[in-house]
Amino acid sequence: MAAEPQQYTQRLVVLGAAGVGKSAIVAQFLFETFTEKYKKTVEELYCTEYDVYETKVRLDILDTSGSFEFPAMRKLSITNANAYLLVYAIDNPQSFEEIKSIRQEIIDIRGEAGIAKLPVVVVGNKCDLEEKRQVPKEDAELVVELAWQHVFLESSAKERTNVVNIFKQLLHQAHIPCHLSPALRRRRASLPVTPSANGHLPPGGKDEVKPSMRRHNTRRRSSCKVQ
């Protein structure tokens, strides 16, 4: 009788200020799509499963709001996560300051020991806007890598620079090594992007928004290679 395949589940929460490109990074990773049009997110959950040889990997990606309109939802997201992607924009120094506040919020909820054991990647997005840079890369590296002891990367969701590497780093920290092959990326590209009726603010503004979460489920066999 064949042995049951190993199963891994990773719940990743994406946090950062509004407009830094959190949703764009997720869309590029899952679907290889990018749009210039900004849509404000309340909360979007993407559930993706991969078969990696004899291992089943489920990756839940929770794309959170950049505002603080729903603190209870935010606290619940942080509490239930077992990995964090913290995103700021290199052309927005205030967004880097917000990353510091968000990290402290995680520590307040999970504790210093808790965050030390969890996968965390800090990303400076929009590195294609080098001429508009206001957060020096060296300064961010000093804070993130030396002071916080987290993985630091810069990315461009627009140009897909380092997008796949972000998620590879998170999986590696979670002890789920997986080579994301071109074949897997092509499968992601074939998936339709479903607009969220509840996950974005409607044209009328924030007063019309109710705290809600849209769930996107995908499943496919991956050609990942375990390293």
Short mmCIF file of C-alpha atoms in Angstrom, two decimals:
data_model
loop_
_atom_site.label_atom_id
_atom_site.label_comp_id
_atom_site.label_asym_id
_atom_site.label_seq_id
_atom_site.Cartn_x
_atom_site.Cartn_y
_atom_site.Cartn_z
CA MET A 1 0.00 0.00 0.00
CA ALA A 2 1.40 3.36 -1.06
CA ALA A 3 2.35 5.76 1.69
CA GLU A 4 0.31 8.91 2.11
CA PRO A 5 2.07 11.91 0.52
CA GLN A 6 3.53 14.53 2.81
CA GLN A 7 1.45 17.67 3.08
CA TYR A 8 2.56 21.21 3.81
CA THR A 9 0.30 24.21 4.33
CA GLN A 10 1.67 27.72 4.41
CA ARG A 11 -0.53 30.74 5.17
CA LEU A 12 1.19 33.87 3.90
CA VAL A 13 -0.09 37.33 4.79
CA VAL A 14 0.92 40.28 2.61
CA LEU A 15 1.11 43.56 4.54
CA GLY A 16 2.08 47.13 3.70
CA ALA A 17 0.80 50.64 3.06
CA ALA A 18 -1.80 51.38 0.41
CA GLY A 19 -0.50 51.72 -3.13
CA VAL A 20 2.88 50.02 -2.66
CA GLY A 21 2.05 47.15 -5.02
CA LYS A 22 1.04 44.29 -2.73
CA SER A 23 -1.77 43.08 -5.00
CA ALA A 24 0.40 43.61 -8.08
CA ILE A 25 3.10 41.31 -6.67
CA VAL A 26 0.54 38.60 -5.92
CA ALA A 27 -1.06 38.93 -9.37
CA GLN A 28 2.32 38.69 -11.10
CA PHE A 29 3.26 35.62 -9.08
CA LEU A 30 0.00 33.74 -9.60
CA PHE A 31 -1.15 34.94 -13.00
CA GLU A 32 1.74 36.84 -14.64
CA THR A 33 -0.47 39.89 -15.07
CA PHE A 34 0.02 43.56 -14.23
CA THR A 35 -2.33 46.51 -14.44
CA GLU A 36 -1.47 50.19 -14.03
CA LYS A 37 -4.95 50.86 -12.64
CA TYR A 38 -4.98 50.98 -8.85
CA LYS A 39 -7.80 49.27 -6.97
CA LYS A 40 -7.96 49.53 -3.22
CA THR A 41 -8.06 46.12 -1.53
CA VAL A 42 -10.06 45.14 1.53
CA GLU A 43 -8.94 41.50 1.70
CA GLU A 44 -8.32 38.83 -0.93
CA LEU A 45 -7.50 35.19 -0.18
CA TYR A 46 -5.85 33.01 -2.84
CA CYS A 47 -5.68 29.26 -2.12
CA THR A 48 -3.24 27.38 -4.33
CA GLU A 49 -2.23 23.72 -4.18
CA TYR A 50 0.75 22.08 -5.84
CA ASP A 51 1.80 18.45 -6.21
CA VAL A 52 5.57 18.31 -5.89
CA TYR A 53 6.55 14.70 -6.56
CA GLU A 54 5.26 12.90 -3.41
CA THR A 55 4.56 16.13 -1.55
CA LYS A 56 1.40 18.23 -1.52
CA VAL A 57 1.94 21.94 -0.90
CA ARG A 58 -0.93 24.29 -0.15
CA LEU A 59 -0.13 27.99 -0.25
CA ASP A 60 -2.76 30.40 1.06
CA ILE A 61 -1.93 34.00 0.18
CA LEU A 62 -3.89 36.67 2.04
CA ASP A 63 -3.61 40.07 0.35
CA THR A 64 -4.60 42.63 2.99
CA SER A 65 -5.78 46.23 2.96
CA GLY A 66 -3.21 48.99 3.16
CA SER A 67 -5.54 51.07 5.31
CA PHE A 68 -6.47 50.64 8.96
CA GLU A 69 -10.23 50.66 8.44
CA PHE A 70 -10.75 47.14 9.80
CA PRO A 71 -8.35 46.59 12.73
CA ALA A 72 -10.09 43.40 13.89
CA MET A 73 -9.57 41.79 10.46
CA ARG A 74 -5.96 42.91 10.45
CA LYS A 75 -5.27 41.47 13.90
CA LEU A 76 -6.89 38.17 12.93
CA SER A 77 -4.80 38.01 9.75
CA ILE A 78 -1.58 38.54 11.71
CA THR A 79 -2.59 36.02 14.38
CA ASN A 80 -3.41 33.23 11.93
CA ALA A 81 -0.42 33.69 9.62
CA ASN A 82 2.64 31.49 9.57
CA ALA A 83 4.60 33.67 7.11
CA TYR A 84 4.74 37.40 6.37
CA LEU A 85 5.52 39.42 3.27
CA LEU A 86 6.05 43.09 4.18
CA VAL A 87 5.99 45.46 1.21
CA TYR A 88 6.97 49.12 0.85
CA ALA A 89 7.65 51.26 -2.23
CA ILE A 90 11.15 52.64 -2.84
CA ASP A 91 9.66 55.98 -3.95
CA ASN A 92 7.64 56.38 -0.75
CA PRO A 93 9.67 56.77 2.47
CA GLN A 94 6.52 56.87 4.59
CA SER A 95 5.65 53.36 3.37
CA PHE A 96 8.98 52.14 4.79
CA GLU A 97 8.11 53.74 8.13
CA GLU A 98 4.78 51.90 8.00
CA ILE A 99 6.67 48.62 7.56
CA LYS A 100 8.41 49.35 10.86
CA SER A 101 5.04 49.92 12.53
CA ILE A 102 3.55 46.78 10.98
CA ARG A 103 6.48 44.69 12.13
CA GLN A 104 6.06 46.04 15.66
CA GLU A 105 2.37 45.17 15.47
CA ILE A 106 3.31 41.59 14.55
CA ILE A 107 5.68 41.49 17.54
CA ASP A 108 2.98 42.85 19.83
CA ILE A 109 0.66 40.03 18.73
CA ARG A 110 3.07 37.13 18.20
CA GLY A 111 5.97 38.13 20.44
CA GLU A 112 9.69 38.58 19.68
CA ALA A 113 10.23 34.83 19.85
CA GLY A 114 7.26 34.25 17.57
CA ILE A 115 8.43 36.48 14.75
CA ALA A 116 11.96 35.06 15.04
CA LYS A 117 10.62 31.58 14.21
CA LEU A 118 8.39 32.64 11.29
CA PRO A 119 9.32 33.24 7.65
CA VAL A 120 9.50 36.98 6.95
CA VAL A 121 10.54 38.70 3.73
CA VAL A 122 10.66 42.50 3.41
CA VAL A 123 10.34 43.81 -0.14
CA GLY A 124 11.10 47.24 -1.56
CA ASN A 125 8.77 47.30 -4.56
CA LYS A 126 8.82 49.56 -7.64
CA CYS A 127 12.57 49.26 -8.20
CA ASP A 128 11.85 50.15 -11.83
CA LEU A 129 11.36 53.73 -10.55
CA GLU A 130 15.04 54.19 -9.71
CA GLU A 131 15.01 57.86 -10.72
CA LYS A 132 12.28 58.47 -8.12
CA ARG A 133 13.93 56.47 -5.33
CA GLN A 134 13.60 57.99 -1.86
CA VAL A 135 14.48 54.94 0.25
CA PRO A 136 18.18 54.08 -0.28
CA LYS A 137 18.68 50.36 -0.73
CA GLU A 138 21.66 50.33 1.63
CA ASP A 139 19.64 51.95 4.42
CA ALA A 140 16.82 49.43 4.05
CA GLU A 141 19.29 46.53 4.02
CA LEU A 142 20.87 47.73 7.27
CA VAL A 143 17.52 47.82 9.02
CA VAL A 144 16.01 44.64 7.60
CA GLU A 145 19.01 42.31 7.40
CA LEU A 146 21.17 43.49 10.30
CA ALA A 147 18.72 44.89 12.85
CA TRP A 148 15.72 42.67 12.14
CA GLN A 149 17.46 39.57 10.74
CA HIS A 150 14.93 39.18 7.92
CA VAL A 151 15.38 38.52 4.21
CA PHE A 152 15.41 41.71 2.12
CA LEU A 153 14.70 42.00 -1.60
CA GLU A 154 13.82 44.74 -4.05
CA SER A 155 11.29 43.98 -6.75
CA SER A 156 9.30 45.42 -9.61
CA ALA A 157 5.80 44.02 -9.94
CA LYS A 158 5.50 45.92 -13.21
CA GLU A 159 8.56 44.26 -14.76
CA ARG A 160 8.25 41.03 -12.70
CA THR A 161 11.72 41.55 -11.27
CA ASN A 162 12.39 39.23 -8.30
CA VAL A 163 8.68 38.38 -7.93
CA VAL A 164 9.12 34.59 -8.05
CA ASN A 165 12.20 34.85 -5.83
CA ILE A 166 10.11 36.48 -3.09
CA PHE A 167 7.94 33.38 -2.77
CA LYS A 168 10.88 31.00 -3.16
CA GLN A 169 12.54 32.72 -0.20
CA LEU A 170 9.40 32.36 1.91
CA LEU A 171 9.03 28.67 1.04
CA HIS A 172 12.72 28.10 1.77
CA GLN A 173 12.40 29.72 5.22
CA ALA A 174 9.41 27.47 5.86
CA HIS A 175 11.60 24.45 5.00
CA ILE A 176 9.59 23.73 1.85
CA PRO A 177 12.36 24.01 -0.78
CA CYS A 178 10.85 24.15 -4.23
CA HIS A 179 12.25 25.23 -7.59
CA LEU A 180 9.52 27.20 -9.36
CA SER A 181 10.01 26.05 -12.92
CA PRO A 182 8.98 27.85 -16.14
CA ALA A 183 6.35 25.13 -16.67
CA LEU A 184 4.73 26.04 -13.36
CA ARG A 185 4.80 29.71 -14.22
CA ARG A 186 3.04 28.98 -17.53
CA ARG A 187 0.29 27.15 -15.63
CA ARG A 188 -0.16 30.20 -13.44
CA ALA A 189 -0.42 32.42 -16.50
CA SER A 190 -3.29 30.34 -17.87
CA LEU A 191 -5.45 30.97 -14.81
CA PRO A 192 -8.10 33.67 -15.16
CA VAL A 193 -7.91 36.68 -12.90
CA THR A 194 -11.30 37.05 -11.26
CA PRO A 195 -12.31 40.59 -10.34
CA SER A 196 -13.52 40.78 -6.75
CA ALA A 197 -16.93 42.19 -6.10
CA ASN A 198 -16.23 42.46 -2.38
CA GLY A 199 -12.47 42.72 -2.23
CA HIS A 200 -12.15 46.26 -3.61
CA LEU A 201 -13.67 49.57 -2.69
CA PRO A 202 -16.65 50.46 -4.87
CA PRO A 203 -16.74 53.78 -6.75
CA GLY A 204 -18.79 55.40 -4.01
CA GLY A 205 -15.92 55.29 -1.51
CA LYS A 206 -15.08 53.73 1.83
CA ASP A 207 -18.48 54.24 3.47
CA GLU A 208 -19.96 51.65 1.13
CA VAL A 209 -17.40 48.99 2.05
CA LYS A 210 -18.23 46.10 4.35
CA PRO A 211 -15.42 43.99 5.81
CA SER A 212 -15.35 40.94 3.59
CA MET A 213 -12.95 38.55 1.99
CA ARG A 214 -13.07 37.01 -1.45
CA ARG A 215 -11.61 33.54 -1.80
CA HIS A 216 -9.90 32.36 -4.98
CA ASN A 217 -9.21 28.63 -5.26
CA THR A 218 -6.78 27.13 -7.74
CA ARG A 219 -5.33 23.66 -8.01
CA ARG A 220 -2.85 22.20 -10.45
CA ARG A 221 -0.07 19.67 -10.64
CA SER A 222 3.26 21.41 -10.42
CA SER A 223 6.52 20.51 -12.11
CA CYS A 224 8.41 21.93 -9.13
CA LYS A 225 11.64 20.20 -8.29
CA VAL A 226 12.44 19.70 -4.64
CA GLN A 227 15.99 20.82 -4.01
#
